[in-house]
Each structure stands twice: as structure tokens, then as C-alpha cells.
């Protein structure tokens, strides 16, 4: 039996892995998609302490991963389809059908980027529709692109794109941005960025590749067409809690509710990172959650077994 | 079987004229998800050795091929059968999704 199974390999899961394995727990980390989570999409992380010059999301995660491996965290690329609680014997079911028995579980499955859900989005994914400016920006050198969204991610990525493309339109459904002020100021001062407020994307158009967007004014409902070669979508995230919702208590937005020990409503099952009901979702808070969850799992094991 | 580094020089021989299907991983060094999906691609190369050839194409160094195949998002994984694109996967996806797609084609 494992001491702890960690579900998710982003900053929260990897930090939990480092603390659990270093603490001597037999630790399995399951990541059904890619190690690193959302942060690997970031060109630069400016606010993670210890890296005054900034560090790319990918480099940061490669360091997290190396550190987890060093302490003996076992990694599986199978996703988790469900978790079960039979008091002292819990289990997780993997996508390949196997069932892993464990004393504790740390749910760190994060959140996934929302889709716009408009016509053309799916059809043109990989053909001008992108969710990762760092990955795909280079294919739009000297072209015109749109970024949809008004949060930190949207503005950070729009700023990154200005290094490569001719022009960036930022399309936001409200009349002001939600991003922090330092990012807003940088974007306002950038000559390559033009804001289109109070508009939503009704349709992504093109033939073989994207060639334009149909925009709707949220007030007048007037439709206009904007010619662009690509569109980068940053319209928030949704927690990946579908597979635990029958067992674990969630808040009204679907995030997992925990106490200050990161314990959920089920004894011995903990949650950490973006999946948790929390006021701030950053690499540093995810890593912090992971450390607390692992330490709490260890204490739980010491008390119960 | 190890992955083959694909270039303009060996593309025709290794991909278009291959006797067995070829999975081509279009990637670049600065693409985080590409680096993270690499271990999954390696596992597939091992598990399907003999039945499937797996190649890596760096879109920075071999932009000609990337443009010819309309790559605008990476990672993109294309499955070639008899020299033609039989299927493609855009973005980092779970391993079982790769396996499903491959099972349909192999």
C-alpha cells in the first residue's frame, strides 16, 4: 500500500511530492496529461521568489520535477478516474483500470483553461487558434493576432506576443481589465497593443487557417469583423473536480473546500493548489499548499497507523 | 526503438517512404508542453517498437517542413501512413488518447 497518492503533477502536486518523499512516505504521483500543469505555458514567471531575473515556467517545473525525483517520488502518466474512501484504506482508480491502495490522497489536479465555446474554435485549433502564446507565438511572426481575455494571463501573454507579431488586439468583454496594475500599465504603454473593450467573440472565421473574428458589442449587439491571423484564448479556468465531486465537498464554483491543514471533508484526503477554494492561485501558493498537505498527510498516517 | 531526429534530408526516406506508420512529434525547445509531452512520446516509441516509427521534428530548425504541413501550434503529433497524414493530435493530451488514436490506425 502507498502512503500517499498525489493526483496532479503541477507545482502543488510536485511540492507535495517533494515534502512527502523527503519525509519518508511511499509516494506515487499520477499525472494524466503533462507534468507541470498550467505554468509550463508561461514564458516567464516574474514573481516566484529566488529568481530575481525571472524564470520560464518550463525551467521552474523542470527544477521541481528533478527535486521530486531526487527524493524518490514515483511518477505515473495515468490519469485518475475516481477515488474511494474506505476509512484507513483509500484507493484511486487509474485510466488503465488499475486500482491503487493508499493511506492518504492529495488532490492537486488543478484547473483547465476555459474554451470560448464559439463556432470555429474547435475547427481551427492548431490552425490559428491557440491557448499557449509561448508555444505558438513564433508561428505568427510579423502577423496580426488577437488575445481574448482581461486577466493576468491574457495581458502577460499579449505582452509576450508583441516581441514577435506586428499587432495584438486585446478583446475583453468588460470595459476594464482584471489584470494587476503593473501589467495593465505595460500593456497601455505598448504601441503594438490595441484594446477592444466591451466585445465578445461570436465566431472564429477562416478557410484553411484563421483569417478573422466576428465580434459582438456587448452593449449595442452590433457585429463587426476583425481581420486577424491568429487568436490566443485566455478566458479563465475551471477546476478539475468532476471526478471527486460525489465524495469531496466543493464550493459554489466547484473548487475543493479545505481547512488550514489542507484536509477536505474526508479524513486523510487533502487538496492543494489551483483546485482548492483559495483567494490566490499562483505557483507560490500552490507549492505552499502542497507542502502543508504533505505534512498533514504524514501526521495523519502517524496518528492512524 | 529510439526516436529518429527528422530533417529535410531524411524526411522522404524515413517518413514518406516508411514501410510502417510514423508518428512525428513537431516540437521546439522553447515550448514547455512539448518538453513535458516528450517522455510520453518516448514511452510510446518503446511500447510500439517494430509497429510504429517515432520521429521528432524541431520546428525551429526545420521550419520548411513545419510550414508545408501547416503547423501553427505545437506540440502537434501527426501520424503518417503510406506517406500521407492519417491523423493528428494538437496540444498536450493524455497518454490514453494517443493510444486510442494509434490503435485505430495500426
XYZ file of N, CA, C and O in Angstrom, chain A residues 22-112:
364
model
N 10.509 13.218 0.857
C 11.620 13.598 1.732
C 11.312 13.200 3.170
O 12.208 12.869 3.940
N 10.007 13.209 3.513
C 9.580 12.800 4.838
C 9.522 11.283 4.995
O 9.084 10.779 6.032
N 9.910 10.554 3.948
C 9.986 9.099 4.041
C 8.706 8.377 3.646
O 8.599 7.169 3.822
N 7.730 9.079 3.104
C 6.482 8.416 2.709
C 6.650 7.768 1.332
O 7.311 8.320 0.446
N 6.024 6.625 1.171
C 5.998 5.965 -0.139
C 4.980 6.712 -1.006
O 3.779 6.689 -0.720
N 5.506 7.417 -1.995
C 4.709 8.425 -2.697
C 4.562 8.109 -4.177
O 5.557 7.891 -4.872
N 3.324 8.104 -4.651
C 3.061 7.956 -6.092
C 2.370 9.223 -6.580
O 1.406 9.688 -5.974
N 2.889 9.788 -7.669
C 2.269 10.972 -8.263
C 1.688 10.565 -9.614
O 2.388 10.012 -10.462
N 0.388 10.815 -9.795
C -0.279 10.470 -11.052
C -0.575 11.734 -11.834
O -1.252 12.637 -11.326
N -0.085 11.810 -13.053
C -0.366 12.963 -13.908
C -0.868 12.436 -15.237
O -0.126 11.867 -16.017
N -2.138 12.631 -15.481
C -2.758 12.084 -16.687
C -2.433 12.860 -17.939
O -2.528 12.345 -19.050
N -2.060 14.127 -17.789
C -1.762 14.914 -19.003
C -0.265 15.129 -19.080
O 0.480 14.256 -19.434
N 0.198 16.303 -18.726
C 1.639 16.562 -18.789
C 2.100 17.084 -17.441
O 1.383 17.833 -16.780
N 3.281 16.696 -17.066
C 3.853 17.205 -15.821
C 3.990 18.715 -15.918
O 4.328 19.243 -16.964
N 3.726 19.387 -14.812
C 3.946 20.831 -14.789
C 2.683 21.655 -14.717
O 2.677 22.738 -14.158
N 1.610 21.131 -15.288
C 0.356 21.875 -15.224
C 0.401 23.149 -16.050
O 1.199 23.283 -16.974
N -0.462 24.087 -15.671
C -0.635 25.292 -16.488
C 0.619 26.150 -16.581
O 0.810 26.865 -17.560
N 1.490 26.090 -15.586
C 2.611 27.025 -15.547
C 3.617 26.756 -16.665
O 4.343 27.666 -17.079
N 3.647 25.543 -17.218
C 4.583 25.292 -18.321
C 4.229 26.112 -19.563
O 5.026 26.224 -20.481
N 3.027 26.667 -19.584
C 2.639 27.517 -20.711
C 3.204 28.925 -20.579
O 3.159 29.710 -21.503
N 3.735 29.259 -19.408
C 4.186 30.629 -19.169
C 5.599 30.851 -19.664
O 6.503 30.096 -19.349
N 5.742 31.940 -20.433
C 7.069 32.273 -20.944
C 7.982 32.683 -19.803
O 9.134 32.300 -19.746
N 7.445 33.468 -18.900
C 8.269 33.923 -17.792
C 7.466 34.040 -16.503
O 6.354 34.555 -16.499
N 8.034 33.532 -15.410
C 7.450 33.724 -14.083
C 8.323 34.764 -13.385
O 9.504 34.548 -13.166
N 7.716 35.918 -13.110
C 8.495 37.049 -12.588
C 8.455 37.140 -11.076
O 9.256 37.830 -10.477
N 7.436 36.460 -10.479
C 7.186 36.729 -9.062
C 7.419 35.535 -8.149
O 7.000 35.534 -7.004
N 8.103 34.494 -8.645
C 8.418 33.366 -7.770
C 9.742 33.688 -7.079
O 10.771 33.854 -7.751
N 9.728 33.810 -5.759
C 10.936 34.260 -5.063
C 12.134 33.351 -5.324
O 11.972 32.136 -5.494
N 13.306 33.950 -5.351
C 14.523 33.167 -5.553
C 15.062 33.274 -6.964
O 16.173 32.824 -7.235
N 14.271 33.851 -7.869
C 14.716 34.005 -9.249
C 14.575 35.470 -9.663
O 13.630 35.837 -10.373
N 15.483 36.327 -9.210
C 15.338 37.766 -9.439
C 15.311 38.152 -10.920
O 14.725 39.166 -11.272
N 15.905 37.318 -11.797
C 15.867 37.641 -13.232
C 14.610 37.052 -13.888
O 14.451 37.182 -15.102
N 13.760 36.399 -13.113
C 12.624 35.686 -13.693
C 13.098 34.333 -14.194
O 14.296 34.094 -14.351
N 12.139 33.444 -14.416
C 12.476 32.098 -14.894
C 11.297 31.621 -15.736
O 10.151 31.977 -15.454
N 11.578 30.834 -16.780
C 10.455 30.354 -17.585
C 9.688 29.304 -16.785
O 10.266 28.604 -15.947
N 8.390 29.206 -17.046
C 7.552 28.240 -16.339
C 8.097 26.835 -16.502
O 8.099 26.033 -15.568
N 8.599 26.571 -17.724
C 9.113 25.242 -18.014
C 10.364 24.918 -17.187
O 10.466 23.832 -16.610
N 11.292 25.893 -17.131
C 12.521 25.671 -16.353
C 12.208 25.458 -14.876
O 12.783 24.592 -14.213
N 11.280 26.284 -14.383
C 10.904 26.178 -12.969
C 10.364 24.777 -12.676
O 10.744 24.136 -11.690
N 9.499 24.295 -13.562
C 8.894 22.983 -13.366
C 9.916 21.859 -13.532
O 9.868 20.851 -12.829
N 10.856 22.044 -14.452
C 11.904 21.023 -14.596
C 12.705 20.909 -13.294
O 13.089 19.819 -12.884
N 12.917 22.041 -12.635
C 13.604 22.012 -11.341
C 12.749 21.314 -10.270
O 13.256 20.511 -9.498
N 11.472 21.644 -10.230
C 10.545 20.986 -9.287
C 10.597 19.464 -9.508
O 10.661 18.687 -8.561
N 10.538 19.062 -10.782
C 10.480 17.644 -11.126
C 11.757 16.922 -10.699
O 11.700 15.837 -10.114
N 12.910 17.550 -10.990
C 14.200 16.958 -10.604
C 14.265 16.747 -9.100
O 14.735 15.720 -8.614
N 13.782 17.758 -8.386
C 13.827 17.701 -6.920
C 12.920 16.583 -6.403
O 13.288 15.860 -5.481
N 11.741 16.440 -7.015
C 10.814 15.370 -6.608
C 11.436 13.998 -6.890
O 11.363 13.094 -6.064
N 12.068 13.877 -8.059
C 12.708 12.590 -8.416
C 13.850 12.259 -7.460
O 14.034 11.111 -7.077
N 14.582 13.302 -7.079
C 15.720 13.114 -6.181
C 15.301 12.441 -4.869
O 16.015 11.604 -4.332
N 14.107 12.807 -4.387
C 13.652 12.240 -3.120
C 12.858 10.946 -3.304
O 12.328 10.392 -2.350
N 12.735 10.498 -4.556
C 12.145 9.186 -4.801
C 10.641 9.167 -5.053
O 9.994 8.147 -4.839
N 10.092 10.280 -5.546
C 8.678 10.260 -5.922
C 8.530 9.404 -7.179
O 9.260 9.574 -8.148
N 7.588 8.473 -7.126
C 7.314 7.619 -8.283
C 6.259 8.338 -9.130
O 5.307 8.877 -8.581
N 6.444 8.376 -10.456
C 5.502 9.104 -11.312
C 4.805 8.155 -12.267
O 5.443 7.271 -12.838
N 3.498 8.364 -12.440
C 2.738 7.584 -13.407
C 2.046 8.552 -14.359
O 1.527 9.580 -13.931
N 2.056 8.234 -15.669
C 1.345 9.078 -16.629
C -0.087 8.608 -16.864
O -0.653 8.838 -17.914
N -0.624 7.918 -15.892
C -2.033 7.540 -15.971
C -2.848 8.594 -15.229
O -2.434 9.073 -14.180
N -4.008 8.929 -15.779
C -4.907 9.831 -15.090
C -5.687 9.075 -14.028
O -5.620 7.847 -13.955
N -6.396 9.815 -13.187
C -7.213 9.188 -12.146
C -8.677 9.399 -12.501
O -9.103 10.515 -12.772
N -9.439 8.304 -12.536
C -10.852 8.425 -12.911
C -11.766 8.517 -11.695
O -12.822 9.119 -11.766
N -11.350 7.921 -10.570
C -12.148 8.107 -9.360
C -11.342 7.774 -8.112
O -10.300 7.115 -8.191
N -11.814 8.283 -6.976
C -11.157 7.982 -5.708
C -12.201 7.385 -4.773
O -13.388 7.695 -4.866
N -11.736 6.481 -3.914
C -12.647 5.827 -2.972
C -12.110 5.947 -1.562
O -10.908 5.942 -1.354
N -13.053 6.044 -0.641
C -12.661 6.185 0.756
C -13.255 5.053 1.567
O -14.470 4.957 1.728
N -12.381 4.137 1.996
C -12.859 3.129 2.946
C -12.045 3.297 4.216
O -11.212 2.457 4.559
N -12.220 4.434 4.837
C -11.512 4.776 6.078
C -9.994 4.662 5.923
O -9.409 5.389 5.167
N -9.405 3.659 6.611
C -7.947 3.550 6.601
C -7.400 3.033 5.261
O -6.213 3.081 5.034
N -8.291 2.507 4.432
C -7.838 2.039 3.125
C -8.555 2.820 2.032
O -9.732 2.588 1.773
N -7.834 3.742 1.457
C -8.396 4.522 0.352
C -7.834 3.963 -0.944
O -6.842 3.239 -0.939
N -8.471 4.322 -2.052
C -7.914 3.862 -3.320
C -8.193 4.864 -4.424
O -9.146 5.649 -4.344
N -7.344 4.843 -5.430
C -7.579 5.648 -6.633
C -7.611 4.690 -7.820
O -6.842 3.732 -7.879
N -8.533 4.955 -8.738
C -8.641 4.142 -9.946
C -8.014 4.920 -11.098
O -8.329 6.092 -11.308
N -7.108 4.259 -11.811
C -6.404 4.927 -12.907
C -7.120 4.705 -14.239
O -7.956 3.809 -14.351
N -6.742 5.501 -15.232
C -7.387 5.389 -16.544
C -7.149 4.022 -17.185
O -7.939 3.592 -18.013
N -6.082 3.336 -16.815
C -5.863 1.998 -17.378
C -6.637 0.912 -16.612
O -6.496 -0.268 -16.871
N -7.469 1.352 -15.654
C -8.342 0.421 -14.941
C -7.758 -0.108 -13.640
O -8.488 -0.674 -12.829
N -6.457 0.069 -13.427
C -5.868 -0.474 -12.201
C -6.265 0.368 -10.986
O -6.578 1.544 -11.104
N -6.231 -0.297 -9.831
C -6.670 0.354 -8.601
C -5.491 0.382 -7.630
O -4.880 -0.649 -7.362
N -5.162 1.573 -7.130
C -4.003 1.724 -6.252
C -4.488 1.980 -4.834
O -5.241 2.944 -4.603
N -4.053 1.135 -3.886
C -4.454 1.330 -2.500
C -3.497 2.292 -1.812
O -2.287 2.269 -2.059
N -4.033 3.134 -0.948
C -3.204 4.155 -0.321
C -3.791 4.580 1.022
O -4.998 4.482 1.241
N -2.896 5.041 1.899
C -3.359 5.521 3.207
C -3.949 6.929 3.114
O -4.883 7.267 3.835
N -3.358 7.749 2.251
C -3.851 9.132 2.091
C -3.838 9.519 0.612
O -3.145 8.903 -0.199
N -4.603 10.559 0.306
C -4.666 11.077 -1.071
C -4.498 12.600 -1.001
O -5.083 13.251 -0.115
N -3.688 13.141 -1.903
C -3.627 14.603 -2.056
C -4.126 14.944 -3.458
O -3.546 14.509 -4.458
N -5.226 15.691 -3.515
C -5.800 16.050 -4.810
C -5.203 17.391 -5.234
O -5.427 18.420 -4.593
N -4.418 17.347 -6.289
C -3.779 18.565 -6.797
C -3.936 18.611 -8.311
O -2.995 18.872 -9.051
N -5.157 18.333 -8.756
C -5.415 18.169 -10.191
C -5.604 19.495 -10.914
O -5.820 19.522 -12.134
N -5.547 20.612 -10.182
C -5.515 21.918 -10.830
C -6.795 22.337 -11.524
O -7.896 21.865 -11.210
N -6.613 23.224 -12.477
C -7.729 23.766 -13.233
C -7.350 23.749 -14.710
O -6.172 23.725 -15.053
N -8.348 23.725 -15.559
C -8.092 23.703 -17.006
C -8.574 24.994 -17.638
O -9.564 25.576 -17.201
